[in-house]
Coordinates of C-alpha atoms in Angstrom, one line a residue:
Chain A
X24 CA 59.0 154.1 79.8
X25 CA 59.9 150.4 78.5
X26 CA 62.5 148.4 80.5
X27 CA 65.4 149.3 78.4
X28 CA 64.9 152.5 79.4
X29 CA 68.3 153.8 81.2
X30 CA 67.9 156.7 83.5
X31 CA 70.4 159.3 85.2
X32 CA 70.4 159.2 89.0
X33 CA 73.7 159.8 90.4
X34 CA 76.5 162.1 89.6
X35 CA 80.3 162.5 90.5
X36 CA 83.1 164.7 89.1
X37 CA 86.0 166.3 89.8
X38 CA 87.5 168.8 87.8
X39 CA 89.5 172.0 87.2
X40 CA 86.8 174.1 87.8
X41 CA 85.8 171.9 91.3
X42 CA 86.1 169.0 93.4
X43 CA 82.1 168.2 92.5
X44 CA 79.6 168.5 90.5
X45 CA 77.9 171.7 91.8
X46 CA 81.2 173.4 91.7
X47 CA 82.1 172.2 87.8
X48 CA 78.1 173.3 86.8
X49 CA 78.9 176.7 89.0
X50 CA 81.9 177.4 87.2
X51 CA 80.6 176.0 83.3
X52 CA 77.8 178.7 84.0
X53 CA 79.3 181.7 85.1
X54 CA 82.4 181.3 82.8
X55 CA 84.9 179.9 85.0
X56 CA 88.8 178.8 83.5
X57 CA 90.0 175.9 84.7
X58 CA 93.3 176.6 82.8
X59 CA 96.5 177.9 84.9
X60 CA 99.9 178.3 84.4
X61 CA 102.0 175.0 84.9
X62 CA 105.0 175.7 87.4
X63 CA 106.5 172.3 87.8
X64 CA 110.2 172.7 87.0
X65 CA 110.1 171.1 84.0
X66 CA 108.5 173.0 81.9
X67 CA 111.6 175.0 81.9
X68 CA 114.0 171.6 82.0
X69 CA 112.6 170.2 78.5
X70 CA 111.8 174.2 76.9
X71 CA 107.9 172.6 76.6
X72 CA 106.4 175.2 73.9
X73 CA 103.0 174.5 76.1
X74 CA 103.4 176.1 79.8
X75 CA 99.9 176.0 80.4
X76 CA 97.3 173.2 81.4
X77 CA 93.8 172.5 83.7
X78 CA 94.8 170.7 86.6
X79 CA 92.4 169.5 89.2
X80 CA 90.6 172.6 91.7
X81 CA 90.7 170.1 94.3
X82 CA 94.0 167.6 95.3
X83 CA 93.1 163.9 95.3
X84 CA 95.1 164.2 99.1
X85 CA 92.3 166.7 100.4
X86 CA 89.7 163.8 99.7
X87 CA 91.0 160.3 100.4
X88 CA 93.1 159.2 103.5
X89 CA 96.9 158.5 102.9
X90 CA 97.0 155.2 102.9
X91 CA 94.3 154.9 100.0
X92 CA 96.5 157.6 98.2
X93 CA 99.6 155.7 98.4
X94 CA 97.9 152.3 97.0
X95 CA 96.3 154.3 93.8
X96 CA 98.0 156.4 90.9
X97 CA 96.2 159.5 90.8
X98 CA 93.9 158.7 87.7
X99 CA 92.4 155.8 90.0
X100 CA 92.2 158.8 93.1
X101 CA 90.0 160.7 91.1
X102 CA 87.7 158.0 89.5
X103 CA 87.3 156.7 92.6
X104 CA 86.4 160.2 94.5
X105 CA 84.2 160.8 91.4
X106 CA 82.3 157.5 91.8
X107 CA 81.6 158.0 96.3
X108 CA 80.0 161.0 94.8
X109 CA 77.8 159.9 92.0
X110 CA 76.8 156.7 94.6
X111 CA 76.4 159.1 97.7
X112 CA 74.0 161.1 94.9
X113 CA 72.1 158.5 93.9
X114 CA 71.2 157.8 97.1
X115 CA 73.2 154.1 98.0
X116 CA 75.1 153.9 101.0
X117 CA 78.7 152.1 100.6
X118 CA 78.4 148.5 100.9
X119 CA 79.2 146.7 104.2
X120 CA 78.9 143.3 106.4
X121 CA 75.1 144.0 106.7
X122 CA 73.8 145.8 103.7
X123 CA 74.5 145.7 99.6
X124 CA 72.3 148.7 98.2
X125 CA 72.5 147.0 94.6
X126 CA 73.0 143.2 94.1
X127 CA 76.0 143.0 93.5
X128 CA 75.8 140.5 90.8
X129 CA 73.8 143.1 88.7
X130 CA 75.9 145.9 89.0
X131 CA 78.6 146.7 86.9
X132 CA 81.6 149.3 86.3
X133 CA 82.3 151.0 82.9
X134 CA 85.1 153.6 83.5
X135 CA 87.5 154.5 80.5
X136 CA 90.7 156.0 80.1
X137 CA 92.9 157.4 77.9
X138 CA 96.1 156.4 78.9
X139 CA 95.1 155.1 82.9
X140 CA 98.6 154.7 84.8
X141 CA 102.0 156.3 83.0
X142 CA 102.6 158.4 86.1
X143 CA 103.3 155.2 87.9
X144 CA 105.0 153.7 85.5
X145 CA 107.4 156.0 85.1
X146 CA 108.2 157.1 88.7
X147 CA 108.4 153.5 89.2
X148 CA 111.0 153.1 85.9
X149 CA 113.0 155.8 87.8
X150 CA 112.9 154.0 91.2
X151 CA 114.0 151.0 89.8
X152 CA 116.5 152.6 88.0
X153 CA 118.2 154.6 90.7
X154 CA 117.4 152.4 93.5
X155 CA 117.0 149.0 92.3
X156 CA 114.8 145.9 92.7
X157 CA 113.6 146.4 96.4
X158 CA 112.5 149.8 96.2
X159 CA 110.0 148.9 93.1
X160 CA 106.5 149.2 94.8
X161 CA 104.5 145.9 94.9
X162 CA 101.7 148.0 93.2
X163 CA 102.8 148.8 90.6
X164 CA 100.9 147.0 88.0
X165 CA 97.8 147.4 89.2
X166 CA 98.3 151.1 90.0
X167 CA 99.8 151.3 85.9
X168 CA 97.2 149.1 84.6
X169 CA 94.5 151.0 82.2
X170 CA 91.4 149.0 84.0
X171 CA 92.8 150.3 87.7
X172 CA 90.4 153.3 87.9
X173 CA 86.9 150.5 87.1
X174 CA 88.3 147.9 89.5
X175 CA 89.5 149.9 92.3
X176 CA 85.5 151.5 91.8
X177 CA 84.1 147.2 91.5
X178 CA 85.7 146.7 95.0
X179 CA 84.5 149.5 96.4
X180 CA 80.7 149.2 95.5
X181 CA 81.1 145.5 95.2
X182 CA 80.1 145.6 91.2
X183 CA 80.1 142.0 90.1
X184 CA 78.2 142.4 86.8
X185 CA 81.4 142.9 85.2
X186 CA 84.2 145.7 85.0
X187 CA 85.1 147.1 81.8
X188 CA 87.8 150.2 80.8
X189 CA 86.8 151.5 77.6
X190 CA 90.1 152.8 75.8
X191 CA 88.8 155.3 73.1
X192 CA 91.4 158.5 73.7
X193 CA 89.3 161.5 74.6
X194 CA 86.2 159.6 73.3
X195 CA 86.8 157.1 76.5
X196 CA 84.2 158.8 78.6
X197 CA 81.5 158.8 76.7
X198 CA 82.5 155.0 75.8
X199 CA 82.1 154.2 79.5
X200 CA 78.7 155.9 79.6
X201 CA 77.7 154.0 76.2
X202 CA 79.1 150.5 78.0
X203 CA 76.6 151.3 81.0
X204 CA 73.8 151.3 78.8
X205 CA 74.8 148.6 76.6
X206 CA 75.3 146.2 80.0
X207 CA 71.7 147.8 81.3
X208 CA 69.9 147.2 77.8
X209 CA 71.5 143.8 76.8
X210 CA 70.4 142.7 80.5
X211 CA 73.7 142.1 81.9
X212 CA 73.3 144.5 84.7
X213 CA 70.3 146.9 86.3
X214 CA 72.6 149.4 87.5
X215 CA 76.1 151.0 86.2
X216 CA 78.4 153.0 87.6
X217 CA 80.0 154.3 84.2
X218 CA 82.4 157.4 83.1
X219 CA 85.8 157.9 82.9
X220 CA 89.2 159.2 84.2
X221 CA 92.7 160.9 83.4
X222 CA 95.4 162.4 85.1
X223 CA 98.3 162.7 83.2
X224 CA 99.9 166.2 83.3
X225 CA 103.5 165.1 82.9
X226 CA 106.2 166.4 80.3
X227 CA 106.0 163.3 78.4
X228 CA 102.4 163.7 77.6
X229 CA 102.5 167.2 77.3
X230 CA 105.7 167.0 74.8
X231 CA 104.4 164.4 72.7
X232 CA 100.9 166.7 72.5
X233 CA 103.4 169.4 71.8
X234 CA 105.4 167.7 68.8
X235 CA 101.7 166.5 67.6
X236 CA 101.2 170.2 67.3
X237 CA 98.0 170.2 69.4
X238 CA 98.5 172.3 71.9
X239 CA 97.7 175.7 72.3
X240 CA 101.2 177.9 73.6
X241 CA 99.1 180.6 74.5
X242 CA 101.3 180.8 77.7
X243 CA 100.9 184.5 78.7
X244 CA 97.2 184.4 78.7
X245 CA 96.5 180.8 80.4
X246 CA 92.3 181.8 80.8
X247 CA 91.8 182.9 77.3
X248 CA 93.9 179.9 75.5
X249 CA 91.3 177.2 75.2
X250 CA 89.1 178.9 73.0
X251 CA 86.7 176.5 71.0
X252 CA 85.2 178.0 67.7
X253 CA 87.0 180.9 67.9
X254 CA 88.5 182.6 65.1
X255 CA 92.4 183.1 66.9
X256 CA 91.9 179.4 68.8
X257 CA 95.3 177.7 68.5
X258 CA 95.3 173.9 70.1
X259 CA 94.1 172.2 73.1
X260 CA 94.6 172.9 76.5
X261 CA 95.5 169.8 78.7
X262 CA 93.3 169.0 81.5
X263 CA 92.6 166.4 84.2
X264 CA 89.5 165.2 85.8
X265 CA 87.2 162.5 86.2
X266 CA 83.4 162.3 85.5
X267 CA 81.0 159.4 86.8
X268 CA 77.8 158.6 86.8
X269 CA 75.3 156.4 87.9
X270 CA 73.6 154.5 84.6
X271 CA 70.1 152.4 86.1
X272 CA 67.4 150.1 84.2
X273 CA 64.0 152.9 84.6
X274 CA 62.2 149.5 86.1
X275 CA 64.9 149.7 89.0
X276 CA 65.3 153.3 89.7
X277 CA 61.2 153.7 90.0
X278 CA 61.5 150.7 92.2
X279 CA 63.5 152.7 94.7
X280 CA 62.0 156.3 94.1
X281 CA 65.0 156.9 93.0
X282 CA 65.4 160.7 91.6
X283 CA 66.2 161.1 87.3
X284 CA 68.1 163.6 86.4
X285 CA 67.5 161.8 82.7
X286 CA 67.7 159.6 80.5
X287 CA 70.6 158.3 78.2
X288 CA 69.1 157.6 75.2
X289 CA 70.6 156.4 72.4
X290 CA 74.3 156.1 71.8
X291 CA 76.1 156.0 68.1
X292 CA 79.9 154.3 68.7
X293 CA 81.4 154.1 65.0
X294 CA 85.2 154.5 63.6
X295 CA 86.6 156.9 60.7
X296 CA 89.2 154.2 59.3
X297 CA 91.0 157.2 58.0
X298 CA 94.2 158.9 59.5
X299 CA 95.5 157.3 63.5
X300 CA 94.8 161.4 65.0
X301 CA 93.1 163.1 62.0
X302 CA 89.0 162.9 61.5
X303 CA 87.8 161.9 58.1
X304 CA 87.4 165.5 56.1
X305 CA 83.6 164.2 55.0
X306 CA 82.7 164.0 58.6
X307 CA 80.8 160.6 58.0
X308 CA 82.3 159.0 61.2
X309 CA 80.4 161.8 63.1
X310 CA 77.5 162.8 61.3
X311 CA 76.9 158.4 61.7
X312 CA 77.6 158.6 65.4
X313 CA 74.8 161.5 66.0
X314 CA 72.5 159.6 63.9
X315 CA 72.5 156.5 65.3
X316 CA 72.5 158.3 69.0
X317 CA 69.2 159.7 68.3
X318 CA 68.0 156.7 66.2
X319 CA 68.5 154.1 68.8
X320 CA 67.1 156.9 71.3
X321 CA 63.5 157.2 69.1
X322 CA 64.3 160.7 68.8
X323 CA 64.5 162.9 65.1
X324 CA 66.7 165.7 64.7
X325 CA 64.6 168.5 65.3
X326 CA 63.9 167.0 68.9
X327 CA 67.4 168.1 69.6
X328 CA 68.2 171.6 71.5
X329 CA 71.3 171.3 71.5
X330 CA 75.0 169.6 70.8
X331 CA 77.6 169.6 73.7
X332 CA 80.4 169.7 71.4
X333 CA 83.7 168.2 71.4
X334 CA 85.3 170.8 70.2
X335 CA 89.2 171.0 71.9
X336 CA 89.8 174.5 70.0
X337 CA 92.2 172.9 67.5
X338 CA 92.5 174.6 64.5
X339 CA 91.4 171.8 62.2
X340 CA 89.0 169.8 64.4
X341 CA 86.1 172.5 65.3
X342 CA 85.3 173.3 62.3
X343 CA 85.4 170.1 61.0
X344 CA 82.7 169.0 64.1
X345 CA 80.6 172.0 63.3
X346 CA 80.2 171.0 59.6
X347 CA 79.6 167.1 60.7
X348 CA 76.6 168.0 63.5
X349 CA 75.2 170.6 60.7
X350 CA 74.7 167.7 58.2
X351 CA 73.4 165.7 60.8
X352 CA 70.9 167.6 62.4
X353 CA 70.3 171.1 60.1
X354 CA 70.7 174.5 60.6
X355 CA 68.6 175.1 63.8
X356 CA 70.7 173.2 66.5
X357 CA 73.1 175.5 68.5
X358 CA 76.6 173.9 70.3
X359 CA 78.2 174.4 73.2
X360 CA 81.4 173.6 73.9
X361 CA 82.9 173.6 78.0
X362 CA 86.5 172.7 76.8
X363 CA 86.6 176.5 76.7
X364 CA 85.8 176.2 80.2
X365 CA 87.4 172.7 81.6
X366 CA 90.6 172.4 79.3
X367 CA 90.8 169.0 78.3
X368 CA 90.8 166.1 80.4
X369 CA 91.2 163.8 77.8
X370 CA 89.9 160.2 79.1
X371 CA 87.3 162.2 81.6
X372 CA 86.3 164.6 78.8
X373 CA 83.3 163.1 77.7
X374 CA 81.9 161.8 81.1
X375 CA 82.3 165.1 82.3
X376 CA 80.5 167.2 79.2
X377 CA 77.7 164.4 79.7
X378 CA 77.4 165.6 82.9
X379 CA 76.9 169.3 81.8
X380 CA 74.5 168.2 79.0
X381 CA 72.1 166.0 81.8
X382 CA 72.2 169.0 83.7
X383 CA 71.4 171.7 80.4
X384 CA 68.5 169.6 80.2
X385 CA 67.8 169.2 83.9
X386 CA 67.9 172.9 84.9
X387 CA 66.5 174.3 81.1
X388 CA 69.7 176.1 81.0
X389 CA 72.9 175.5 78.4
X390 CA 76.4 177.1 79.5
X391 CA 78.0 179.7 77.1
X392 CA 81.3 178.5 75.1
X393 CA 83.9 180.6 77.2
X394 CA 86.6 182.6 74.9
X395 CA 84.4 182.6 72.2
X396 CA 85.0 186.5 71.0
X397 CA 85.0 185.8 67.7
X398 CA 82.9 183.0 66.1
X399 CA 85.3 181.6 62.9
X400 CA 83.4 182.2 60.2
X401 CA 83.7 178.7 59.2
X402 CA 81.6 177.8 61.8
X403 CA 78.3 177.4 60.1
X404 CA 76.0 176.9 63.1
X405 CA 74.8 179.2 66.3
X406 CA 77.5 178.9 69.6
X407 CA 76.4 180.0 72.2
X408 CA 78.6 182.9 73.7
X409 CA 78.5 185.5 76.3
X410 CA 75.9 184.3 78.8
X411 CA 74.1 180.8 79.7
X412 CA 71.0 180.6 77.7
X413 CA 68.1 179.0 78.7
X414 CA 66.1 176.0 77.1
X415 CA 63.2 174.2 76.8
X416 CA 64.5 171.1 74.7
X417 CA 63.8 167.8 75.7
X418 CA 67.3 166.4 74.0
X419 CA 71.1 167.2 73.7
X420 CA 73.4 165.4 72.2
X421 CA 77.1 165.1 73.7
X422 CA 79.5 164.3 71.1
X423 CA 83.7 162.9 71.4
X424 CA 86.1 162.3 69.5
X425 CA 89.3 160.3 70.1
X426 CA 92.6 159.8 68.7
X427 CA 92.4 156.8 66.4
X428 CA 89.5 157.9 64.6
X429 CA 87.0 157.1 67.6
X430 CA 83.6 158.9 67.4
X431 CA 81.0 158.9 70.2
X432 CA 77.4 160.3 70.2
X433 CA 75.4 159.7 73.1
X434 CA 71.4 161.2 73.2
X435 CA 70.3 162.0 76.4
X436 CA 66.6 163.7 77.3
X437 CA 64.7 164.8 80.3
X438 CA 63.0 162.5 81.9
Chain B
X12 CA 117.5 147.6 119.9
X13 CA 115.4 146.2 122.8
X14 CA 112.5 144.1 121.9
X15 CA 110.1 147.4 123.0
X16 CA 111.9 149.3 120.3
X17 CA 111.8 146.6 117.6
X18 CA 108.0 146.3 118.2
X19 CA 107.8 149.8 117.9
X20 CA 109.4 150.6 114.7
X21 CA 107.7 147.4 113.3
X22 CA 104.4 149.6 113.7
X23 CA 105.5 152.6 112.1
X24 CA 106.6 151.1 109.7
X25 CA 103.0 148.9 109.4
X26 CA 101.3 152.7 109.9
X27 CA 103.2 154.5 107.2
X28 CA 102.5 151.1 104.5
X29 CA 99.0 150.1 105.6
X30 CA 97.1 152.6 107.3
X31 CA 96.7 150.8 110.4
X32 CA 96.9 152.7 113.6
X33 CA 100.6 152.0 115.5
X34 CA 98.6 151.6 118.8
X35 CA 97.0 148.6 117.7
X36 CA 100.5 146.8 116.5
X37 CA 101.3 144.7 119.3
X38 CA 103.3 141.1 119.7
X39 CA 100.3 138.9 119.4
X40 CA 98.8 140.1 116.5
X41 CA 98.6 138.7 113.2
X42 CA 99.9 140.9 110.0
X43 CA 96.7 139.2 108.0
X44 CA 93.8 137.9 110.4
X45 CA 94.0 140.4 112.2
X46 CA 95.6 143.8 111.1
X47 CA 94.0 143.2 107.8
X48 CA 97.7 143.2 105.8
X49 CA 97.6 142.2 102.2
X50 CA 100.9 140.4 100.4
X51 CA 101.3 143.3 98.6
X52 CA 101.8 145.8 101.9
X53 CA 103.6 142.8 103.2
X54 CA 106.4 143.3 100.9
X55 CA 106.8 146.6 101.6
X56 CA 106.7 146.3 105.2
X57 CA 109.3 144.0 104.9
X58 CA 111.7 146.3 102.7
X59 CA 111.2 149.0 105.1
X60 CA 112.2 146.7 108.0
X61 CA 115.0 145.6 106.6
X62 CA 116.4 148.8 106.1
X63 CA 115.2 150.3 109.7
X64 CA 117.1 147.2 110.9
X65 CA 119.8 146.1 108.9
X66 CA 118.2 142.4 108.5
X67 CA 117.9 140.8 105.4
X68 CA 114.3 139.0 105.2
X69 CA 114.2 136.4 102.2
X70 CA 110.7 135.8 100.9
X71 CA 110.8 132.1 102.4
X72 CA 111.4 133.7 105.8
X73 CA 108.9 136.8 104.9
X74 CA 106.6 133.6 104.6
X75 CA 106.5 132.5 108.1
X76 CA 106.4 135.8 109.8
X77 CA 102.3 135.5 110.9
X78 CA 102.5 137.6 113.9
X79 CA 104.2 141.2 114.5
X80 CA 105.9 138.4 117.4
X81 CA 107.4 136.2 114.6
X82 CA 108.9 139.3 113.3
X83 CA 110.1 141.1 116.1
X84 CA 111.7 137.6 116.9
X85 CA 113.1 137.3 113.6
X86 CA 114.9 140.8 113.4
X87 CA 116.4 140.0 116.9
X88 CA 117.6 136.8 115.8
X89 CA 118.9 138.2 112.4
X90 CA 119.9 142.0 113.0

C-alpha cells in the first residue's frame, strides 16, 4: 500500500430494507422489497399515477431524541443516524471535552444530496402562509439548505478539514464517496466521513417524477414493481435512505489497527453534455466513468467481478447501462442491481449500493437482482437472478447516474 | 398568573423548544451560559411565550432577557 491508498473502515445506512447496515445486507441477500404502498392521503388528493414508494424500515423518531428531531429536516435525521453508525463502526468514540478520536483539522465531511431540504421548505411556505411571520421556524434555512445533512455530521464529529455537499441527482452518493478520496489523496484530510442522503417522499416530487414519466405505476403489486433489467420493468420506484461511510488515508487506518473492509480505488466523475435527464445513446459518459475508475485504481478490466449497477428499472436507462459497462469491460463481467431490492433513494443511492459492493467483496458473496424473471433480451451481459452468488473477485465497480447527465464510477477492491 | 406559574410555563415551553429538562429551569438561570439556549431556540421560546401569556416581546426586549428571572419579570410586567 502507498499513502494515497484510501481504505473502507466504517459503515452506516439506513434504508428501506433496515435501520443499519446488517439489516440492508440481510435484506439485499435474501431478496427483501423495500417497496410498500404509500397511504398518505394525498395520493388520492392529487390522483398521483404512482401509489407506491420505499420509505425508510426504521423512523428517524425511533433513533434520535426529539429535540434533535425538531432542529433537523428528515434528510439531515438520516445522514446523521447513518454517520453515528459508520463512526461507532469504525471504531471512534464521539468527540468530547477530553478526547478528539481524529484531529479535527484533518477530517472532513463529503455527504451529497439530491435535493437536501424541500420538506422544510414547504411545510414552512405553508406555515407562513396560514399563520404568518412568527410561526416561521428560525431553522428554517439551515434545515432547507442542500449542505444541512454534511454540516449537521462536521459538528457532530468536529470535521474541520472541510464540509462539502456534492449535488449530482442520484449520482450524489457516490460523488460524496469520490469527494472523500479526492480530500484523502490531494492531502487535504486523512480521514472522511463521505456518502449521501435523501428524504423526499412528498407529492411534489413524486408528481413531477410522475409527469417525467419515470415512475413505475405498478401499484397493485408494490414488491414486484422495481424490477431492474427485466423485460416488463416499467420506471423507478421512489425511495429514501442514507448511506455513509468512513473514507481513511491506509497510513492512518494501520496506525490505529483500524479494521478494512476495502479499499476505494479509483473513481471516474465525467458529464454526457447531451440531454438535462436523458444519457447520451453512445454511452461514452459511462463507458469513460468505469474507465477512469479502474484506471486511477491500477486495475484492468478483467480484474473486475462484478458491476453494481445503476440500473432504476426504467425502460430506457438499463439497457442503455448494460450496453455502456459491456463496451467497457467485455463480455465476462456480470451486474447486479439492488434498486430491485432498495427502490430508489435517489441522493443516498449510490452511497448505499457502495456499501453492498464493499461488502460483495468483503464476504465473497454478490446479492441477486430482485424481480428479475425475465432478463430483456437487450441486456447483453449475465444478471445475476434468483440467489446470491458467490465470488472470488478482488474488484467491483459501483456505477450512478444522475439527472443532468452526471456519471459516477467508483473501483473499490479487497483489501 | 403567579410568578410560580410563570416560571413554570416558561420551562415547558424551554422543554418542548430545547430539550432541556423543565426541572432544571429555575429563576437564576441563564437561557445561554447556562441552559445552553442558542438565538435560534431563543426565538422560538419567545413566540411560544408570548402566546402562553398574551405578552408581546420585541426583539430589543428578547435582547435583554439573560436569565429565566428577566423573563419571568418581563411577562409580569407586560402580560
Amino acid at each position: 500500500m502507498t499513502t494515497k491508498d484510501v481504505v473502507i473502515t466504517g459503515m452506516g445506512a439506513t434504508t428501506p430494507l433496515g435501520g443499519d447496515v446488517a439489516s440492508t445486507w440481510d435484506g439485499l441477500l435474501n431478496g427483501a422489497s423495500g417497496t410498500r404502498t404509500i397511504e398518505a392521503d394525498w395520493v388520492d388528493t392529487y390522483e398521483l399515477p404512482s401509489r407506491i414508494a420505499a420509505p425508510l424500515a426504521v423512523e428517524p423518531n425511533e433513533v434520535l431524541p426529539r429535540v434533535r428531531l425538531r432542529r433537523m429536516d428528515r434528510c439531515e435525521q438520516i445522514a446523521l443516524i447513518a454517520a453515528h453508525q459508520a463512526w461507532s463502526d469504525a471504531g471512534f468514540e464521539l468527540p468530547s471535552e477530553d478526547a478528539e478520536p481524529v484531529e479535527p483539522e484533518r477530517l472532513g465531511v463529503a455527504i451529497g444530496t439530491g435535493i437536501g431540504g424541500p420538506m422544510t421548505l414547504l411545510d414552512q411556505h405553508e406555515t407562513l402562509k396560514s399563520q404568518g411571520l412568527r410561526k416561521v421556524s428560525p431553522l428554517t434555512v439551515p434545515m432547507l439548505m442542500p449542505n444541512g445533512p454534511a454540516a449537521h455530521v462536521s459538528l457532530e464529529l468536529r470535521a474541520r478539514a472541510g464540509v462539502h455537499t456534492p449535488a449530482a441527482a442520484c449520482a450524489s452518493g457516490s460523488e460524496g464517496l469520490a469527494t472523500g478520496m479526492d480530500m484523502i489523496r490531494s492531502g487535504r484530510a486523512d480521514v472522511v466521513v463521505a456518502g449521501g442522503a435523501e428524504a423526499c417522499i412528498h407529492p411534489i416530487t413524486v408528481a413531477g417524477f410522475a409527469q417525467s414519466r419515470t415512475l413505475s405505476t405498478r401499484n397493485d403489486e408494490p414488491e414486484r414493481a422495481s424490477r431492474p433489467f427485466d423485460v416488463d420493468r416499467d420506471g423507478f420506484v421512489m425511495g429514501e435512505g442514507a448511506g455513509v461511510v468512513v473514507l481513511e488515508s491506509a497510513e492512518h487506518a494501520a496506525a490505529r489497527g483500524a479494521r478494512i473492509y476495502g479499499r476505494l480505488a479509483g473513481a471516474g466523475i465525467t458529464a454526457d453534455a447531451y440531454h438535462i435527464t436523458g444519457s447520451h445513446p453512445d454511452g461514452l459518459g459511462q463507458i469513460n466513468a468505469i474507465n477512469t475508475a479502474i484506471g486511477t485504481a491500477g486495475l484492468s478490466t478483467t480484474d473486475i467481478g462484478h458491476v453494481n449497477a445503476h440500473a432504476t428499472s426504467t425502460v430506457v436507462g438499463d439497457v442503455g447501462e448494460a450496453a455502456a459497462v459491456r463496451k467497457a469491460l467485455g463480455d465476462d463481467v456480470v451486474l447486479t442491481a439492488p434498486k430491485g431490492a432498495l427502490g430508489h433513494l435517489v441522493g443516498g443511492a449510490g452511497a448505499v449500493e457502495s456499501i453492498a459492493t464493499i461488502l460483495s467483496l468483503y464476504h465473497g458473496v454478490i446479492p441477486a437482482t430482485r424481480n428479475l424473471d425475465n432478463p430483456d433480451p437487450k441486456v447483453e451481459l449475465e444478471v445475476i437472478a434468483g440467489e446470491p452468488r458467490e465470488t472470488n473477485a478482488t474488484a467491483a465497480v459501483n456505477d450512478s447516474f444522475g439527472f443532468g447527465g452526471h456519471n459516477v464510477a467508483l473501483a473499490f477492491t479487497r483489501s | 398568573m403567579t410568578n410560580e406559574e410563570i416560571t413554570s410555563g416558561l420551562a415547558s415551553i424551554v422543554e418542548e423548544v430545547a430539550g432541556v429538562d423543565a426541572e432544571e429551569v429555575s429563576v437564576e438561570k441563564s437561557f445561554v451560559d447556562d441552559l445552553d439556549i442558542d438565538s435560534l431556540s431563543m426565538v422560538e421560546i419567545a413566540v411560544q411565550a408570548e402566546d402562553k401569556f398574551g405578552v408581546k416581546i420585541p426583539d430589543d426586549e428578547l435582547a435583554n432577557l439573560k436569565t429565566v428571572g428577566d423573563a419571568v419579570d418581563y411577562i409580569v410586567k407586560n402580560a
